[in-house]
Coordinates of C-alpha atoms in Angstrom, one line a residue:
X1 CA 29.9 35.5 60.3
X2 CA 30.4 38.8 58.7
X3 CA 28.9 41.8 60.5
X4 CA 26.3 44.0 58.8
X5 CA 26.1 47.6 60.5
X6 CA 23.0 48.0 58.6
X7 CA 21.6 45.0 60.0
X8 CA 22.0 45.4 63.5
X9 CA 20.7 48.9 63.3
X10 CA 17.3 48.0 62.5
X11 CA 17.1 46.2 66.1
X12 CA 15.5 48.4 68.9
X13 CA 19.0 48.2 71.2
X14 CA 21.0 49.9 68.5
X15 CA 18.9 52.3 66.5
X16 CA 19.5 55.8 67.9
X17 CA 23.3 54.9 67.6
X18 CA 25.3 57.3 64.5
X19 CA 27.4 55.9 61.9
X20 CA 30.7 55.7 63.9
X21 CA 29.0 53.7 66.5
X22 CA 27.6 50.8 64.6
X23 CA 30.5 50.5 62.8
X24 CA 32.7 50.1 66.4
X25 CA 30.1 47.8 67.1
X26 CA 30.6 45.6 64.1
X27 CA 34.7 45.8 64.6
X28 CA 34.3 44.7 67.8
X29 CA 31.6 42.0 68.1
X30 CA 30.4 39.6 65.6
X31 CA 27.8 37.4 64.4
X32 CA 27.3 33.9 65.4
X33 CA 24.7 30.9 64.2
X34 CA 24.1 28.6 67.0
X35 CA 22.4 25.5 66.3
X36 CA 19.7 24.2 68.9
X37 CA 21.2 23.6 72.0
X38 CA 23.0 25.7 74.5
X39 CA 24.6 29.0 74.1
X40 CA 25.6 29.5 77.8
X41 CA 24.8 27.9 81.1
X42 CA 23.7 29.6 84.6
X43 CA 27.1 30.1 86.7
X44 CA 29.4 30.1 84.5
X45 CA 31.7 33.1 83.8
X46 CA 29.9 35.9 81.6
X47 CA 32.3 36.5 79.2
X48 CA 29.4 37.7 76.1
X49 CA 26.7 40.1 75.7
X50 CA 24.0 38.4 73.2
X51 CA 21.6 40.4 70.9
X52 CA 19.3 38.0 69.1
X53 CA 19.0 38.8 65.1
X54 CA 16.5 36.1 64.2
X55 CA 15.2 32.2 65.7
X56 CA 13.9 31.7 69.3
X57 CA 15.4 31.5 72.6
X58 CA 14.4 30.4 76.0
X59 CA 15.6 31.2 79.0
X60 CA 15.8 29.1 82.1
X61 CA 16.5 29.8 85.7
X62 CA 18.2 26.5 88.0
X63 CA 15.3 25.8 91.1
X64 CA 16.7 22.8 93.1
X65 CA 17.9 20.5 90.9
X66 CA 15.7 21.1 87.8
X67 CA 16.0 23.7 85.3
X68 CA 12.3 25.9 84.9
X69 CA 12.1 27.8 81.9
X70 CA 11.1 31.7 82.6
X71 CA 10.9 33.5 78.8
X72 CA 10.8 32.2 75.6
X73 CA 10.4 34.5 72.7
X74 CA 11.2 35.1 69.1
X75 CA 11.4 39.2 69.2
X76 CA 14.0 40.4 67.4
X77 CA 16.6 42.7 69.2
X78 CA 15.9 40.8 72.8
X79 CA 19.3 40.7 74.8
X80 CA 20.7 38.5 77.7
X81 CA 24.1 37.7 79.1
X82 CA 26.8 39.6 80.6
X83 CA 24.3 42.5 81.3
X84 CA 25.8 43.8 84.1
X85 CA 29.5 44.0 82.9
X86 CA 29.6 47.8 83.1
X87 CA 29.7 47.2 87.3
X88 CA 33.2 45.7 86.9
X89 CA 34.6 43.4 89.9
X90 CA 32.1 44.7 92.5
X91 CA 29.4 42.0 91.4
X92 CA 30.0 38.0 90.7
X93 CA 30.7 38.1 86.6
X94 CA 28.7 35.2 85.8
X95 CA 25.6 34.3 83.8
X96 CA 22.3 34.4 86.3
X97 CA 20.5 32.2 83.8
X98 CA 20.8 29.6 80.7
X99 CA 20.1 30.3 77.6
X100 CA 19.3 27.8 75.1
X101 CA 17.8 27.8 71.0
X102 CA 15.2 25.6 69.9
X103 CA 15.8 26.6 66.1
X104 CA 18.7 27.3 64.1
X105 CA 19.7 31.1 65.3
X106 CA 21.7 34.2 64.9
X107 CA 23.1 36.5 67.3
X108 CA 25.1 40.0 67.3
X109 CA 27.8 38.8 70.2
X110 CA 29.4 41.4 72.0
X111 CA 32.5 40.6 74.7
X112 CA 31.8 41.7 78.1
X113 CA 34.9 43.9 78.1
X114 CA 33.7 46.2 75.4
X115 CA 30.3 46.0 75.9
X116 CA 31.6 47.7 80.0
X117 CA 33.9 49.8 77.8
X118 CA 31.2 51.3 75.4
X119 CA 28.6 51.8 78.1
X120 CA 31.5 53.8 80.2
X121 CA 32.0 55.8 76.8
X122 CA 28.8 56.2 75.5
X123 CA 26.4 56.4 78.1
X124 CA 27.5 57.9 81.1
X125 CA 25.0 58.8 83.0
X126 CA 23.2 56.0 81.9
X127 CA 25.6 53.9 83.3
X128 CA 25.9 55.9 86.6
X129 CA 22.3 55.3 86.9
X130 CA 22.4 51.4 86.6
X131 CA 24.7 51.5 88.8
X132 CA 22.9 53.7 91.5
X133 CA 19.6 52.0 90.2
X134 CA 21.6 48.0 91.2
X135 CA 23.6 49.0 94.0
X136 CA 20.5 51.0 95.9
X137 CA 18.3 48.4 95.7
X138 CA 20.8 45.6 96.8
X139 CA 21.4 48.1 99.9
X140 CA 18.0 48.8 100.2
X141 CA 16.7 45.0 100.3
X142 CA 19.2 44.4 102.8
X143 CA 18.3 47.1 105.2
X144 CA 14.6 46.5 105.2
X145 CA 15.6 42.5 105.7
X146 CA 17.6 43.5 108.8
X147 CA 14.8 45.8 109.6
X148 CA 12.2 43.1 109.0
X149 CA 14.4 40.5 111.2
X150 CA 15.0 42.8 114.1
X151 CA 10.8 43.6 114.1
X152 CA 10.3 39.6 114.4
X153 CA 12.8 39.3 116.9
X154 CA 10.9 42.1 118.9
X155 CA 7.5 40.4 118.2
X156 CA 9.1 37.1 119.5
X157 CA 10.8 38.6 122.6
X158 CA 7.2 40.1 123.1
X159 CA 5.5 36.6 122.8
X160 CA 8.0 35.2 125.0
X161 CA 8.1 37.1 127.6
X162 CA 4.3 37.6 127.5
X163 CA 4.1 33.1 127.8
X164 CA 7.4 33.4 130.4
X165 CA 5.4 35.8 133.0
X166 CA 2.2 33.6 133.4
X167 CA 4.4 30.6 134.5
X168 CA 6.8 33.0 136.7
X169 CA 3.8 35.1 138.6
X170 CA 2.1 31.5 139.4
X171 CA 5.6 30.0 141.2
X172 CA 6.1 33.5 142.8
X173 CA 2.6 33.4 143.9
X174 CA 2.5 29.7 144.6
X175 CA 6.0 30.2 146.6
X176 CA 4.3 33.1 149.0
X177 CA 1.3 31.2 149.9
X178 CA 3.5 27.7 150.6
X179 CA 6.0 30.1 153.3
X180 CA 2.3 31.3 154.5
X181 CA 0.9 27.4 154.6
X182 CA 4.1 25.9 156.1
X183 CA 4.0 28.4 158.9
X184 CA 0.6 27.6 159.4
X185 CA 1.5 24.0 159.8
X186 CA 4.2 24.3 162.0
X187 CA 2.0 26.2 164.5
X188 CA -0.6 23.7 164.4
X189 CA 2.2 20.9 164.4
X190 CA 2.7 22.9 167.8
X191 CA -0.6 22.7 169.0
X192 CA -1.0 19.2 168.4
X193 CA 2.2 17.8 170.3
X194 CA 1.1 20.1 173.2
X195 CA -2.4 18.3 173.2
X196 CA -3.4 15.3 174.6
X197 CA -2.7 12.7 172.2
X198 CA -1.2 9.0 172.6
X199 CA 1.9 8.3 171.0
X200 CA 0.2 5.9 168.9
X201 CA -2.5 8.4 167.9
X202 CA -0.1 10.6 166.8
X203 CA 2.4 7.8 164.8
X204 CA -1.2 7.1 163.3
X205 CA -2.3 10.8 162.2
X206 CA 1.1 10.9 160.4
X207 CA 1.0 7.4 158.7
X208 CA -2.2 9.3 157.7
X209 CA -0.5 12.6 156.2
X210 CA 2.3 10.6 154.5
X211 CA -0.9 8.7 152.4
X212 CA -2.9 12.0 152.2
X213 CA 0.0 13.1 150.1
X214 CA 0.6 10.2 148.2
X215 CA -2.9 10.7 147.2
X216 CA -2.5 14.5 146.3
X217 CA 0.2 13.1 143.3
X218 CA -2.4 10.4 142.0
X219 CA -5.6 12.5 142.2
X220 CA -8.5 12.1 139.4
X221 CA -9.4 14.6 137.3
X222 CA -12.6 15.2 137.6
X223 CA -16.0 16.8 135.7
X224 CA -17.3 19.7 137.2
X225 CA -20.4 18.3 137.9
X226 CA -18.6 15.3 139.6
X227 CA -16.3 17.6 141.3
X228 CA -19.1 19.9 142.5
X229 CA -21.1 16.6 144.1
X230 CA -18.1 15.4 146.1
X231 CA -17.4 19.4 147.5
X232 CA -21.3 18.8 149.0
X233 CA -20.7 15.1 150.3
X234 CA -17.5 16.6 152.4
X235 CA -18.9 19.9 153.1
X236 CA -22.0 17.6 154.6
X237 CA -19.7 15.3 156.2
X238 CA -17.1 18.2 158.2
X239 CA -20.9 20.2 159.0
X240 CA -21.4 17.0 160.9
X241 CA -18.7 16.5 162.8
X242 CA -18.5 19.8 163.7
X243 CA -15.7 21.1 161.7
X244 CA -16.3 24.8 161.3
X245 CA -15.7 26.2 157.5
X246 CA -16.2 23.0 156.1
X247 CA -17.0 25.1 153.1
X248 CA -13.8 26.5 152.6
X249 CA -11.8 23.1 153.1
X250 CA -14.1 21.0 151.0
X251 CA -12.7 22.2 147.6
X252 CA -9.1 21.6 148.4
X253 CA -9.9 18.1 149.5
X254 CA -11.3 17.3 146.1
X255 CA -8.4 18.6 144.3
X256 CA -6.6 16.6 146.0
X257 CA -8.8 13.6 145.3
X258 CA -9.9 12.5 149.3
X259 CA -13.1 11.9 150.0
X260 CA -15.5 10.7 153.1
X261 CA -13.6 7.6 153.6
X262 CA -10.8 9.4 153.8
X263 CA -12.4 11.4 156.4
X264 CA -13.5 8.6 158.0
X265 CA -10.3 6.9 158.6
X266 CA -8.8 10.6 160.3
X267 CA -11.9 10.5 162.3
X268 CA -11.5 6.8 163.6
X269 CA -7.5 7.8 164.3
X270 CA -8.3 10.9 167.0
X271 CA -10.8 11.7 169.4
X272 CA -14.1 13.7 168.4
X273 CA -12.7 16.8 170.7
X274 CA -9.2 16.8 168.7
X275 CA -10.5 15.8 165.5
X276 CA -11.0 19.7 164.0
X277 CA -7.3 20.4 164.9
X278 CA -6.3 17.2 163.0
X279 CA -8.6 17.8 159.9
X280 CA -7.0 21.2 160.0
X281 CA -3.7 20.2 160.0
X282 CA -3.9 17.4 157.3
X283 CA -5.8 20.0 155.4
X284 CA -2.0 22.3 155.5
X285 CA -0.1 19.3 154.3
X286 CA -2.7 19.1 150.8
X287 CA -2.4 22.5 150.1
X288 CA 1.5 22.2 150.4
X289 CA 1.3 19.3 148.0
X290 CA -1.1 21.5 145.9
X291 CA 1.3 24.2 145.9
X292 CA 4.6 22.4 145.2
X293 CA 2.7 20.5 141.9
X294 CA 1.7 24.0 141.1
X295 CA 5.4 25.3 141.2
X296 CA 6.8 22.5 140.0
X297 CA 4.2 23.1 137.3
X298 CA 5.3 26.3 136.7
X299 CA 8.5 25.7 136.4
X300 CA 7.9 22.8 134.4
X301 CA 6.6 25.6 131.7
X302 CA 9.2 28.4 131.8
X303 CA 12.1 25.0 131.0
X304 CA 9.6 24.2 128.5
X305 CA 9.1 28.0 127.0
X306 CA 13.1 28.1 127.1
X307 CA 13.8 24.8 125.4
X308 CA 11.6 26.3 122.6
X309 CA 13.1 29.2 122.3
X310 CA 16.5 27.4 121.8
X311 CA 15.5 25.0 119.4
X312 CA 13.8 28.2 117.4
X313 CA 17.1 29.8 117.7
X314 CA 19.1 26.3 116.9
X315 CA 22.0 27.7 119.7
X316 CA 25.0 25.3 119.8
X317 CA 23.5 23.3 117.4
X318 CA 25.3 22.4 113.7
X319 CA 23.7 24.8 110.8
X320 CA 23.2 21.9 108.2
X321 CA 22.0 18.6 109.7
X322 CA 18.8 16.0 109.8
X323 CA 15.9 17.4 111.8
X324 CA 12.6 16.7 112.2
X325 CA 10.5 19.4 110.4
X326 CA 7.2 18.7 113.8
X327 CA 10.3 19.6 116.4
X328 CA 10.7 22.9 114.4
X329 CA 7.1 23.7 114.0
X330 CA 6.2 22.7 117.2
X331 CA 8.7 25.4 118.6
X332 CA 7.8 28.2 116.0
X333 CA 3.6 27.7 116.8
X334 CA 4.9 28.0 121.1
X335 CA 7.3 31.0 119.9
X336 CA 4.5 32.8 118.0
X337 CA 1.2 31.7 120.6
X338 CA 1.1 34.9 121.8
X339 CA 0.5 36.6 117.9
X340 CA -1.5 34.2 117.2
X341 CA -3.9 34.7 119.9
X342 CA -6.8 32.5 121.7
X343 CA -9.3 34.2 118.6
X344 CA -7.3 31.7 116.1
X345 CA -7.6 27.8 116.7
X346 CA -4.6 25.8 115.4
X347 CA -5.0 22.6 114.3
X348 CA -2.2 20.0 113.6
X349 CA -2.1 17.7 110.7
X350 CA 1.0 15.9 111.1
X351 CA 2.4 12.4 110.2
X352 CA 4.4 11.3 112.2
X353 CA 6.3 8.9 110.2
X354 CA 8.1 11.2 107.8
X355 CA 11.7 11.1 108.2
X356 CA 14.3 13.6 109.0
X357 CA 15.6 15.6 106.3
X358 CA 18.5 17.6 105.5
X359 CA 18.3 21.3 106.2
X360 CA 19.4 24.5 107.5
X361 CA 16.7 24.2 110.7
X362 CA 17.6 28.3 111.7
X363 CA 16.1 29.2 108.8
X364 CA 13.0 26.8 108.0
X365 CA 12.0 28.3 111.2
X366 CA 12.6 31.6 109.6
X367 CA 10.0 30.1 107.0
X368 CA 7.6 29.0 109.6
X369 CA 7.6 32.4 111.3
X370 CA 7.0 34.2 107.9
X371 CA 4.2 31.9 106.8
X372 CA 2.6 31.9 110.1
X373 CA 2.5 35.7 110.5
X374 CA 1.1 35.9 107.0
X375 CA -1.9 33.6 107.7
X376 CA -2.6 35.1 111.1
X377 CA -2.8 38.4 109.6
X378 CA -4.9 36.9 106.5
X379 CA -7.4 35.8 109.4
X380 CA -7.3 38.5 111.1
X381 CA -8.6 40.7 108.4
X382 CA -11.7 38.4 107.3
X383 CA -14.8 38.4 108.8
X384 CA -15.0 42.2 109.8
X385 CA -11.5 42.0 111.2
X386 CA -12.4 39.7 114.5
X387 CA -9.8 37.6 114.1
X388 CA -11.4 33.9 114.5
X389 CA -10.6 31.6 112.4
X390 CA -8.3 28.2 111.9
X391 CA -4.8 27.8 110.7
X392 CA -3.8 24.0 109.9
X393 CA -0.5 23.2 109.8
X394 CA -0.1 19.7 108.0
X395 CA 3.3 18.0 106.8
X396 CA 2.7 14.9 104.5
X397 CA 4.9 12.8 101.8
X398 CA 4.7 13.5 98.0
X399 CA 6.9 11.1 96.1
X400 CA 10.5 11.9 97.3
X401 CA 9.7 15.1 99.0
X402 CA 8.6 16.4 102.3
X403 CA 5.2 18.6 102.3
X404 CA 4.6 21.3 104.7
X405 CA 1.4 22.9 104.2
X406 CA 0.2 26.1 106.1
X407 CA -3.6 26.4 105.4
X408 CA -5.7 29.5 106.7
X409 CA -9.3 30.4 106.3
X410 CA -8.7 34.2 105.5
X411 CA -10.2 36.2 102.2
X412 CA -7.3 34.8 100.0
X413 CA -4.7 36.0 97.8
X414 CA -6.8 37.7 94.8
X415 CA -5.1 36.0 91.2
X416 CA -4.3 39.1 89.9
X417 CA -1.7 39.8 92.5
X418 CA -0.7 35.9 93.0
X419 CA 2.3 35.9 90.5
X420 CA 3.5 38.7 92.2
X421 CA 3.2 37.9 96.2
X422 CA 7.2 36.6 96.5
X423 CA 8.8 39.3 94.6
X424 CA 11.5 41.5 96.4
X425 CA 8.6 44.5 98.4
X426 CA 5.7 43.2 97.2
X427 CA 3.3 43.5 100.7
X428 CA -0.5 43.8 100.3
X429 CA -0.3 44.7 104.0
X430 CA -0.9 48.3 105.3
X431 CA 2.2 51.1 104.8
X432 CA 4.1 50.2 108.3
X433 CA 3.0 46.6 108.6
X434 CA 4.9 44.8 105.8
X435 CA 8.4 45.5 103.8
X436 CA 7.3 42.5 101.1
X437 CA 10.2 40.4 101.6
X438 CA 8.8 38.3 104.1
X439 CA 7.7 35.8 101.5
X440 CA 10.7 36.7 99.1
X441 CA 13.2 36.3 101.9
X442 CA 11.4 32.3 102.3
X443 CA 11.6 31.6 98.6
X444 CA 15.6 31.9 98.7
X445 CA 15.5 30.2 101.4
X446 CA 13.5 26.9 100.0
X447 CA 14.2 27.2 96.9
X448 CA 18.0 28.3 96.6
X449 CA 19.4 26.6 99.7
X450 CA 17.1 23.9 99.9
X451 CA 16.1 22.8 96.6
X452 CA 12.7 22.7 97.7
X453 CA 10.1 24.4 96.2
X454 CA 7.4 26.8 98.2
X455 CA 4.0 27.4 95.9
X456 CA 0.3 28.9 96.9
X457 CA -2.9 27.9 95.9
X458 CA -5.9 30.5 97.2
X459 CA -9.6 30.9 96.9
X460 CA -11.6 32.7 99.7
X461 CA -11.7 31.2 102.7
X462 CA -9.1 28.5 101.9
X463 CA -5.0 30.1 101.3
X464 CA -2.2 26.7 101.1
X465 CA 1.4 27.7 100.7
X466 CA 2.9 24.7 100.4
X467 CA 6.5 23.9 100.9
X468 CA 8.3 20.6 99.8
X469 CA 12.0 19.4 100.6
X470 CA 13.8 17.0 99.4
X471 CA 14.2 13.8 101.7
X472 CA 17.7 13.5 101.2
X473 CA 20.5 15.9 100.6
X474 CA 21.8 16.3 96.8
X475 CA 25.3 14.6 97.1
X476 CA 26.6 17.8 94.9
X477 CA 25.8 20.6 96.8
X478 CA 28.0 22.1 99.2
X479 CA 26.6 23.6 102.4
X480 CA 26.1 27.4 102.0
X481 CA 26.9 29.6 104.9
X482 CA 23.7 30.4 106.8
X483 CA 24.7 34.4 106.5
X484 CA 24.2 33.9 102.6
X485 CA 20.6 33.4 102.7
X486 CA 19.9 37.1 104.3

């Protein structure tokens, strides 16, 4: 269609341009009628820079596998397309969105080429700013991201090693006062075989210790009120046999589940003048028991602690595969119990008998850390700033997707901020606390190499961001390397 320089100077793009340039303008572009449909789709090459002259258009943006429609409009002079062909070769040339009519309409089209030729020519400095304007903030976002990473990974190491030195200081103290307890025993072992006892007094005190300690590994747990009566039945019982500090030995007997008849049975064994030496030396071989449960208990923990922190970090593991979204959570909530805090009750919602899903499990947990900072902080500024409140953590199926729901019972996310909370440095949080790509950084991640979707609904005292996966991998898309997503 013919080319009007008249025309196109009446829309808001060109009207400060002379003469001369409307006129290049016209040589070099043209008008086009496109009936409803299509006019370009996302990803493919940008070879045209569209000025709309009349009729509607509506832009959409690919989420998953569905297209969402983002502007629709029917403002003369609005532009889309190969906007950024001024920056050449150094960014991907391809359309970021789709554009479609719903109604007969005309465009001024411009090639890319000369529309990156007449910005270089006509406006310089405009250009150079563009540039500076694209280019800076691309650098920028990916500094403060690193920056934001490397201040998780710091706030992780912290929690770590903070839930790594309660387990560690308990063997290390647990291992000194076993050397002192063993000692102990092998002096008393001494005193006894020096004493007088019959062989068959002493095969029967150890038949006794080898079923003392078989009883340590099956003891009851008991009340403390149940516990406390059976400390004064044996305290009674060692006062009356004239067992000095009966006191002191009644507690570890408890804990390691013996009781009178117990007693009774090392009584009927020995004589009544050997009997405090024997008590005393079957009262070394509990607290040895005691002591290697609690370092085996320990140690238990820190494999534990370290097993969480390498399924957090996914080591050796494939980036794309089927996981189980509770193993992942499970390890982020252990990773992150320090921040969290014992102010903050966690409460787990989880069914059990959702499947695995397809997923890059590095950076879901990159998702669960940002979520789960966000709603400890939420909590931590509600109620005066005291910190006490729940976070619920609940996965569930909807349809053919995979919920995970992170609810908090902080002030809320106020609506007139809410459409704004996962854009690119958006942080409500204090200046030092938050670069506001925390949630931006968890969008891409969901959304773009997931096809998931991650949404919030608020009101005071009740925040949900909700994330859903699909359940099964979209047999068309190709595995994106996990340094992409940063």
């Amino acid at each position: 269609m013919p080319c009007d320089p008249g025309e196109i100077a009446t829309l808001f793009l060109f009207e400060k341009l002379t003469p001369e340039q409307l006129g290049r303008l016209c040589v070099e572009g043209r008008m086009e009628r496109f009936e409803p449909g299509p006019v370009y789709v996302e990803g493919e090459p940008a070879t045209c820079f569209y000025v709309m002259v009349e009729g509607t258009v509506v832009l959409f943006r690919r989420v998953g596998g569905d297209d969402v429609e983002v502007s629709r409009t029917s403002q003369r002079g609005v532009y889309a397309g190969a906007m950024q062909a001024y920056l050449g070769d150094r960014v991907p040339q391809t359309y970021t969105n789709t554009m479609r009519v719903v109604e007969p309409t005309r465009f001024f089209v411009l090639p890319a080429q000369s529309f990156a030729d007449i910005m270089q020519e006509w406006f310089p400095m405009a250009a150079h700013l563009l540039e500076g304007l694209f280019f800076g903030a691309k650098n920028t976002q990916r500094a403060i991201g690193q920056r934001e990473r490397l201040l998780a990974l710091g706030s992780l190491s912290a929690g770590l090693t903070h839930e790594l030195n309660n387990p560690a200081a308990a063997a290390v103290r647990a291992t000194a006062a076993l050397r002192e307890r063993v000692g102990k025993m092998r002096h008393k072992l001494a005193i006894i075989a020096q004493g007088p006892y019959s062989r068959e007094a002493l095969a029967s005190l150890i038949e006794i210790q080898e079923r003392t300690a078989e009883r340590v590994a099956k003891a009851p747990v008991l009340s403390p009120l149940e516990a406390s009566d059976r400390e004064d039945e044996l305290t009674d019982w060692l006062d009356d046999h004239g067992i000095a500090d009966g006191w002191r030995l009644a507690p570890t007997f408890v804990q390691a589940g013996l009781d009178t008849d117990w007693l009774e049975q090392v009584a009927a064994t020995v004589d009544e003048d050997v009997l405090p030496g024997a008590v005393g030396w079957l009262n070394y071989t509990v607290e040895t028991e005691l002591l290697m449960d609690e370092i085996a208990d320990s140690t238990d923990r820190i494999s534990h602690l370290v097993d969480a922190a390498k399924q957090y970090a996914q080591l050796d593991r494939a980036p794309h595969r089927d996981v189980d979204v509770h193993e992942l959570l499970d390890s982020t909530l252990l990773m992150l119990s320090g921040k969290i805090g014992p102010s903050i009750r966690v409460v787990k919602e989880y069914d059990r008998s959702l499947p695995q899903v397809p997923a890059y499990p590095a950076e879901l947990n990159q998702v669960w850390t940002n979520l789960i900072d966000n709603a400890v902080h939420a909590i931590g500024t509600a109620g005066g700033g005291d910190g006490e409140g729940t976070l619920t953590v609940r996965t569930a199926r909807e349809g053919d997707r995979l919920l995970v729901e992170f609810r908090d019972t902080g002030p809320g996310v106020p609506e007139e901020i809410r459409g704004r909370i996962f854009d690119p440095f958006f942080t409500t949080k204090p200046v030092g606390e938050g670069t506001g790509l925390g949630l931006d950084i968890s969008w891409r991640i969901v959304v773009n190499k997931h096809h998931g979707s991650l949404q919030v609904e608020s009101v005071p005292g009740d925040t949900r961001f909700q994330v859903l996966l699909p359940l099964t991998a979209d047999p068309e898309t190709h595995p994106t390397p996990p340094e992409e997503s940063a």
